[in-house]
PDB file of C-alpha atoms in Angstrom:
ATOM      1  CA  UNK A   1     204.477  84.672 192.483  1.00 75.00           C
ATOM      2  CA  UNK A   2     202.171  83.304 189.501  1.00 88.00           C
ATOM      3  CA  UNK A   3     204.232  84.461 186.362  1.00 95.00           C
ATOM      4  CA  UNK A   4     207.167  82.722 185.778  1.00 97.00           C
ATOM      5  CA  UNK A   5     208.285  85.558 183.867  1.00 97.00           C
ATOM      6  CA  UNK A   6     207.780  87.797 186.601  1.00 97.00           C
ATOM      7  CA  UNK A   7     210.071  85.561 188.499  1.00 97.00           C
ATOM      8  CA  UNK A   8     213.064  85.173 185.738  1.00 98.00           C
ATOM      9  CA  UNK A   9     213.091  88.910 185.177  1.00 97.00           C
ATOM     10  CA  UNK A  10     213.741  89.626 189.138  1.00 98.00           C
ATOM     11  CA  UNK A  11     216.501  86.821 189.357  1.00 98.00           C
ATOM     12  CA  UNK A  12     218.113  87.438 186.170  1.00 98.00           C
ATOM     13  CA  UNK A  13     218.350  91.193 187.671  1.00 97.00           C
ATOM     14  CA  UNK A  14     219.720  89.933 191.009  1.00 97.00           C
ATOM     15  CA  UNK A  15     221.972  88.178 188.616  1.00 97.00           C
ATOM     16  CA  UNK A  16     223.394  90.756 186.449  1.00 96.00           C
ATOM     17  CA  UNK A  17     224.422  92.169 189.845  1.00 96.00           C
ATOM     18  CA  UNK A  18     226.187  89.211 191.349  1.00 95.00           C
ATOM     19  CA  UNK A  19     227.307  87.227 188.305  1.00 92.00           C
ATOM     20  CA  UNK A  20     231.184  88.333 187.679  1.00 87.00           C
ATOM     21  CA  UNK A  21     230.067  87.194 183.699  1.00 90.00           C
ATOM     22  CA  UNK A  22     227.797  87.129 181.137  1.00 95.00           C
ATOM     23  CA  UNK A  23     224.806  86.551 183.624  1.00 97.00           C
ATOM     24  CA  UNK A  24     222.713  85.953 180.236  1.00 98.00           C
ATOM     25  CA  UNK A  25     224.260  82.938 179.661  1.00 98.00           C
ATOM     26  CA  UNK A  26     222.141  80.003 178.763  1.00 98.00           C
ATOM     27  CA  UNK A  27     222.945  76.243 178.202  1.00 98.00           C
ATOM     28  CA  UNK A  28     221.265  75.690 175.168  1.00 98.00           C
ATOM     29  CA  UNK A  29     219.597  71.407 174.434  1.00 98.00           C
ATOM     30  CA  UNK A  30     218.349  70.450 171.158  1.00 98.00           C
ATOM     31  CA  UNK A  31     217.990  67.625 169.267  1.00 97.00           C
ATOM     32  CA  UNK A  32     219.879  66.961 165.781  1.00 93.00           C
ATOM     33  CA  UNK A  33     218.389  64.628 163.040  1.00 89.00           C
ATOM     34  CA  UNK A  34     219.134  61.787 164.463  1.00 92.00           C
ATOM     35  CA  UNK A  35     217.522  62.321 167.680  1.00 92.00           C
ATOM     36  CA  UNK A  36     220.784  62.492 169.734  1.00 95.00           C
ATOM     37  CA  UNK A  37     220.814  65.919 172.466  1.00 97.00           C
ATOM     38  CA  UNK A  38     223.506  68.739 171.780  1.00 97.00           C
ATOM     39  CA  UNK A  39     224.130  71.210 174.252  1.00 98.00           C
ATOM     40  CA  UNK A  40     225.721  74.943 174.219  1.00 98.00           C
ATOM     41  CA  UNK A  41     226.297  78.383 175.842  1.00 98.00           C
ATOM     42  CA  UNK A  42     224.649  80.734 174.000  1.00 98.00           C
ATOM     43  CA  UNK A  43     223.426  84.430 175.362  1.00 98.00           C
ATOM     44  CA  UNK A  44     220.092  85.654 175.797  1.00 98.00           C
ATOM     45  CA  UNK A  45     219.373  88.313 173.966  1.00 98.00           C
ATOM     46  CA  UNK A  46     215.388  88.832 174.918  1.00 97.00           C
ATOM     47  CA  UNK A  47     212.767  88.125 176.799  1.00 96.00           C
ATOM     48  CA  UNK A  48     209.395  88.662 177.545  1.00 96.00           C
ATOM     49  CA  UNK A  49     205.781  87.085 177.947  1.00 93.00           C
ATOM     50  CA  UNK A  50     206.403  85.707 174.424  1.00 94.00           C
ATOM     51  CA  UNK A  51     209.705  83.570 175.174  1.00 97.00           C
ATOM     52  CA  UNK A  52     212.958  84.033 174.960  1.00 98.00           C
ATOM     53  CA  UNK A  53     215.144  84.869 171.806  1.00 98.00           C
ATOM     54  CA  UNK A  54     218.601  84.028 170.915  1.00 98.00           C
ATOM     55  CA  UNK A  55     220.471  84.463 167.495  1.00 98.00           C
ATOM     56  CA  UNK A  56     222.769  82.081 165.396  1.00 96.00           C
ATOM     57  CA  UNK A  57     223.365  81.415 162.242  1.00 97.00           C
ATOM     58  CA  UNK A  58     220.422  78.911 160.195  1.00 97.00           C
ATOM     59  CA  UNK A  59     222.731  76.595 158.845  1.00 95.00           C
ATOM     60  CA  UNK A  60     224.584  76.173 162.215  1.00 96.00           C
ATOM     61  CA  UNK A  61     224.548  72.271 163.783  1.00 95.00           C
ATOM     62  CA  UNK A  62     222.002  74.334 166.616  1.00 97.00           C
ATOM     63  CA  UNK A  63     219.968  75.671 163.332  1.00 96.00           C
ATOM     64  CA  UNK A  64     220.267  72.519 162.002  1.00 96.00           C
ATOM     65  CA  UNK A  65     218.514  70.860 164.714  1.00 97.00           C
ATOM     66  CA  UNK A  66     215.880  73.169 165.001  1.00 97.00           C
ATOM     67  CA  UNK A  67     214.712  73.174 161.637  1.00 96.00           C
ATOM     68  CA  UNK A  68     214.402  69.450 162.209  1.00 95.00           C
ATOM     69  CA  UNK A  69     213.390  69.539 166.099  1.00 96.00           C
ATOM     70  CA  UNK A  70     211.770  73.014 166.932  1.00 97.00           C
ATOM     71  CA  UNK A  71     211.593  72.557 170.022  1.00 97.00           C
ATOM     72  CA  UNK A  72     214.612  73.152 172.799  1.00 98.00           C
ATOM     73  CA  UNK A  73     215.495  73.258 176.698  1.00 98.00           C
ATOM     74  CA  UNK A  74     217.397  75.751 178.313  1.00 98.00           C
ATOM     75  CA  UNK A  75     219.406  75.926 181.687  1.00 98.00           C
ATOM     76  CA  UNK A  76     220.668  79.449 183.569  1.00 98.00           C
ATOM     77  CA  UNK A  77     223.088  78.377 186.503  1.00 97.00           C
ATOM     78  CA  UNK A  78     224.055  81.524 188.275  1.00 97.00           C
ATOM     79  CA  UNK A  79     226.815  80.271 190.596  1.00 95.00           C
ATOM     80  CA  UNK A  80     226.945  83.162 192.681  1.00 94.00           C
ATOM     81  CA  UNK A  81     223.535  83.598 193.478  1.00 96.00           C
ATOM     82  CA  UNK A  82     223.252  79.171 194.220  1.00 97.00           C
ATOM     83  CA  UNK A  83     220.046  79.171 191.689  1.00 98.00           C
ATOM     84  CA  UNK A  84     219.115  77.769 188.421  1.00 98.00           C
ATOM     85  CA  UNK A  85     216.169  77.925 186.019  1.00 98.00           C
ATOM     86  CA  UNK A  86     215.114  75.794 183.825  1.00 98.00           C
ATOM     87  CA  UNK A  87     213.369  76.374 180.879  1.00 98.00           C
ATOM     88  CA  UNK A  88     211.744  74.321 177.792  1.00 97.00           C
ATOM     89  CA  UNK A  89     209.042  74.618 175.119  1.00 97.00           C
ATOM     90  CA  UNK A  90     208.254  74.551 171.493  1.00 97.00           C
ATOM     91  CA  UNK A  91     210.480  76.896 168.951  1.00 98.00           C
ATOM     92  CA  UNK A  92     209.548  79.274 166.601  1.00 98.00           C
ATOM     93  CA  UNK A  93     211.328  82.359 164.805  1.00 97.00           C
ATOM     94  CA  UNK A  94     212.221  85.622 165.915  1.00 97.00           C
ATOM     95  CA  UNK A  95     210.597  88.211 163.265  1.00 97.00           C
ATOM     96  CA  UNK A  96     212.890  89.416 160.661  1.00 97.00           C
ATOM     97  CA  UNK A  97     212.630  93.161 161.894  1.00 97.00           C
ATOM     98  CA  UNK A  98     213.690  91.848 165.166  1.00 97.00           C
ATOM     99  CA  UNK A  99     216.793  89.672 164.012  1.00 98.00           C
ATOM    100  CA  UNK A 100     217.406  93.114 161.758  1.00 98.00           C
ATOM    101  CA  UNK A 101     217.674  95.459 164.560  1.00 97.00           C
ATOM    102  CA  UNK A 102     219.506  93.181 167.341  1.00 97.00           C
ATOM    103  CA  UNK A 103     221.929  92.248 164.044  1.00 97.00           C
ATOM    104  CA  UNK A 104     222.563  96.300 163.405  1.00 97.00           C
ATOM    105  CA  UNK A 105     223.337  96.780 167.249  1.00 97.00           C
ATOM    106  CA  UNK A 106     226.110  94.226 167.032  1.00 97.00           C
ATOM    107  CA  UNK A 107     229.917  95.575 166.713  1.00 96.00           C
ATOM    108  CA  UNK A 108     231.057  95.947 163.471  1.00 96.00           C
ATOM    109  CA  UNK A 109     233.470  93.057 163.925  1.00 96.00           C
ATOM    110  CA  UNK A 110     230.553  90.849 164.955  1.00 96.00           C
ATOM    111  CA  UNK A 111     228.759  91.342 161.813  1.00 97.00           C
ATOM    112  CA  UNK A 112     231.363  90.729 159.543  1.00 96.00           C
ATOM    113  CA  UNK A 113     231.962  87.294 161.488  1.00 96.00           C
ATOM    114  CA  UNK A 114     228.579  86.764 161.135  1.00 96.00           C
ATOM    115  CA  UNK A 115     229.308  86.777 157.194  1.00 97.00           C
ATOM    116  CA  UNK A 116     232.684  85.143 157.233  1.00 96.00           C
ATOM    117  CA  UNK A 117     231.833  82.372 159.556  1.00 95.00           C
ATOM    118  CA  UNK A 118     230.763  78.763 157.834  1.00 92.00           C
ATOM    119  CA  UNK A 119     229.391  78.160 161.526  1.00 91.00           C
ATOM    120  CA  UNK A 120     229.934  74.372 162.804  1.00 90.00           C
ATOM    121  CA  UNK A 121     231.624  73.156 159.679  1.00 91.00           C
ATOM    122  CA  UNK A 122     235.144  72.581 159.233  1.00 93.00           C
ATOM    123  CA  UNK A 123     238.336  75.060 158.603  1.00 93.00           C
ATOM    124  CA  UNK A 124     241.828  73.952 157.510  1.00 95.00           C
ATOM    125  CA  UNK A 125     242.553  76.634 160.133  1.00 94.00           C
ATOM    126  CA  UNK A 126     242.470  80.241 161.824  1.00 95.00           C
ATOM    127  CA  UNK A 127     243.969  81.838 158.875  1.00 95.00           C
ATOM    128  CA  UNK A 128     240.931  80.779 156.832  1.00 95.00           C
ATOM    129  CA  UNK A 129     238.599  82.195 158.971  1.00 94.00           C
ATOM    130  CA  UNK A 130     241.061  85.308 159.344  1.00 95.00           C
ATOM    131  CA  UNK A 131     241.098  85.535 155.354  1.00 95.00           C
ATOM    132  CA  UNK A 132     237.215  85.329 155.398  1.00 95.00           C
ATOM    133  CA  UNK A 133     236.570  88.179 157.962  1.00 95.00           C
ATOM    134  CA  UNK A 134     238.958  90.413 155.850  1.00 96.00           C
ATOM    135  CA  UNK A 135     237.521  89.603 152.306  1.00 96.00           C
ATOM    136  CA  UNK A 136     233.806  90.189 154.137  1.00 96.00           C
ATOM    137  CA  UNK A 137     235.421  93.501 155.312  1.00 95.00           C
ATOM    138  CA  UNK A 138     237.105  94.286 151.792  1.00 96.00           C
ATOM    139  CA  UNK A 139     233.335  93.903 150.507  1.00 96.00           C
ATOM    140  CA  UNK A 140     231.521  96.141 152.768  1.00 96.00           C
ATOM    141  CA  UNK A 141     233.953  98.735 153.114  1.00 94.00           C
ATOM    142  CA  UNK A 142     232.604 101.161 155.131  1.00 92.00           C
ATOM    143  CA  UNK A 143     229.318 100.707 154.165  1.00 92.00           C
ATOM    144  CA  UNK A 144     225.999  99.157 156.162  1.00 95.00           C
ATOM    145  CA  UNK A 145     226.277  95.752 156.442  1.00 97.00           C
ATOM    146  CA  UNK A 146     222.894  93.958 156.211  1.00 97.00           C
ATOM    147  CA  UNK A 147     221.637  90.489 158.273  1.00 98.00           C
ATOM    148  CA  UNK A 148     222.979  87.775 156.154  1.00 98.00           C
ATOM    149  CA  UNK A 149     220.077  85.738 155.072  1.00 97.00           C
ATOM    150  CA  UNK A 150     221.125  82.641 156.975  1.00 97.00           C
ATOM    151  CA  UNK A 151     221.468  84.540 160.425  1.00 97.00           C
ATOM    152  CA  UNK A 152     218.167  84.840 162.310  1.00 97.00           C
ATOM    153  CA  UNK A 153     216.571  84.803 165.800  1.00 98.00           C
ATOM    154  CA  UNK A 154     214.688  81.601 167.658  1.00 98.00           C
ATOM    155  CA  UNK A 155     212.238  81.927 170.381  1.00 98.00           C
ATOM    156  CA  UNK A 156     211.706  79.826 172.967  1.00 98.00           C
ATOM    157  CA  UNK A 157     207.610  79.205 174.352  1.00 97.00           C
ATOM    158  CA  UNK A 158     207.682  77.893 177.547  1.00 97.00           C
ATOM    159  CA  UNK A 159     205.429  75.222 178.201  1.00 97.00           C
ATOM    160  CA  UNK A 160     207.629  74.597 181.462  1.00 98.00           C
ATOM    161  CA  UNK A 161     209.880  76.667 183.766  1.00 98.00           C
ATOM    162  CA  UNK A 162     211.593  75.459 186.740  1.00 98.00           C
ATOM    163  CA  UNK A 163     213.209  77.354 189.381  1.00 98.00           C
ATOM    164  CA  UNK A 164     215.729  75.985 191.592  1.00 98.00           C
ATOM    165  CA  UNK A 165     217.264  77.605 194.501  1.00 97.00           C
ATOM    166  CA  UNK A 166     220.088  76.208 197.155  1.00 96.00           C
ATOM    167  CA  UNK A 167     219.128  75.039 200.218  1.00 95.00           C
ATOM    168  CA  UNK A 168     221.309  73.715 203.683  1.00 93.00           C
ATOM    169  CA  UNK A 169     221.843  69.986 203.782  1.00 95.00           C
ATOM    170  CA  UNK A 170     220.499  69.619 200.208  1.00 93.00           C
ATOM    171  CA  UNK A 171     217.039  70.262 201.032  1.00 94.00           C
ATOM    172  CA  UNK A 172     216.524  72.448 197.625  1.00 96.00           C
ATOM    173  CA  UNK A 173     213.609  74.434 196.926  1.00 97.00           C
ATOM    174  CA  UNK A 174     212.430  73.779 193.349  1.00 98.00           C
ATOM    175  CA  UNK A 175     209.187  75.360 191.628  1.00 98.00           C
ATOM    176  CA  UNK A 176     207.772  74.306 188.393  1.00 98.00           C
ATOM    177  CA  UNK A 177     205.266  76.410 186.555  1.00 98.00           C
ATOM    178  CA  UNK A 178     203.435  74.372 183.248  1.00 97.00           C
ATOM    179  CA  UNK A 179     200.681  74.964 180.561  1.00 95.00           C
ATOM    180  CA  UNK A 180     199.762  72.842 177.893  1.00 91.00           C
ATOM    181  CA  UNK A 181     200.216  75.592 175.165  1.00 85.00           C
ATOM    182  CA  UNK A 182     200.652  79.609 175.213  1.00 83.00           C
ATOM    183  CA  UNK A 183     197.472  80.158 175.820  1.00 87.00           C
ATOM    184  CA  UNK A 184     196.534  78.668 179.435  1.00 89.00           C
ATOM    185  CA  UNK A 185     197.492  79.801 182.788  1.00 92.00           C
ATOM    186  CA  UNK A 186     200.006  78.778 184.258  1.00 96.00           C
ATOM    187  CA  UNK A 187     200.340  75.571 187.136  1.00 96.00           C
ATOM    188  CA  UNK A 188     202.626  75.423 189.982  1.00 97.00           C
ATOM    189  CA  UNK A 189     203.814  72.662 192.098  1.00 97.00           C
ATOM    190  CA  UNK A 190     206.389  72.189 194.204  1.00 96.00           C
ATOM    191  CA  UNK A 191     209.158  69.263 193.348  1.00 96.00           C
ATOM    192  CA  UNK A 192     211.450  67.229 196.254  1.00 96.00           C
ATOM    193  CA  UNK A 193     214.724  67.841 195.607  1.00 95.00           C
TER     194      UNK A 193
END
């Protein structure tokens, strides 16, 4: 197969099948300020030809690095299914009519965490965070409740995929597929394990 895409979009299906959880789950590498990595599971909320979007909060220590490192790696390891892709490229943001519409499909309870939540910086407690969620509910009532403007969306472009599947006696069977920028085709080789 010569799209990469192609290829994550029939495993990820043979995953959601197998996996007993969350078979969107992604380890999530970025670098902070200072040039140290940070990984994280986060969940994949879309994909297509254009990347592949996830959603946090801005000021986050994963939003954070971004706005100082837009660029990221991810990792899928489905267990079940003995295979792993591997995935990096530059960063850019989701659209705000995107981030609006996956935001409005979230439980209620999700988006009023979303408000209450100081993401990655520190609580005296769960009681704070409990008192937050019910003053953000207190304020919205029953009413809409909008995208806060520090929650948004980040895409990742693959410039690189790699595909990694189990083999007997730890002869693996690994695939890479790269291009310089969005706008070539796609290479292929195949890696030793």
């Amino acid at each position: 197969m010569r799209d990469p895409f192609a290829l994550f979009g029939l495993w990820l299906e043979e995953a959601a099948k197998a996996e007993p959880n969350d078979p969107t789950a992604m380890a999530l590498a970025t670098v902070d300020p200072h040039g140290l990595p940070d990984v994280r599971m986060v969940l994949l909320k879309a994909f297509d030809a254009d990347g592949f979007v996830f959603y946090t909060n801005t000021e986050s220590a994963k939003g954070q690095d971004l706005a100082a490192h837009p660029a990221a790696a991810l990792c899928f390891h489905w267990k079940s299914l003995r295979r792993q892709v591997r995935v990096r490229g530059p960063v850019t943001p989701a659209t705000a009519a995107e981030a609006d519409a996956y935001f409005a499909s979230r439980p209620r309870e999700s988006r009023l965490g979303a408000w209450a939540s100081r993401q990655s910086r520190p609580m005296s407690g769960r009681a704070e965070l409990i008192g937050a969620v019910a003053k953000q509910a207190a304020r919205f009532g029953l009413g809409d409740i909008p995208r806060p403007p520090f929650w948004a969306g980040y895409r990742i472009v693959p410039d690189r995929f790699e595909f990694w599947r189990d083999r007997p006696f730890r002869l693996h069977e690994r695939t890479v597929f790269r291009r310089d920028d969005a706008t070539m085709e796609w290479r292929t080789e195949s890696l030793f394990p």
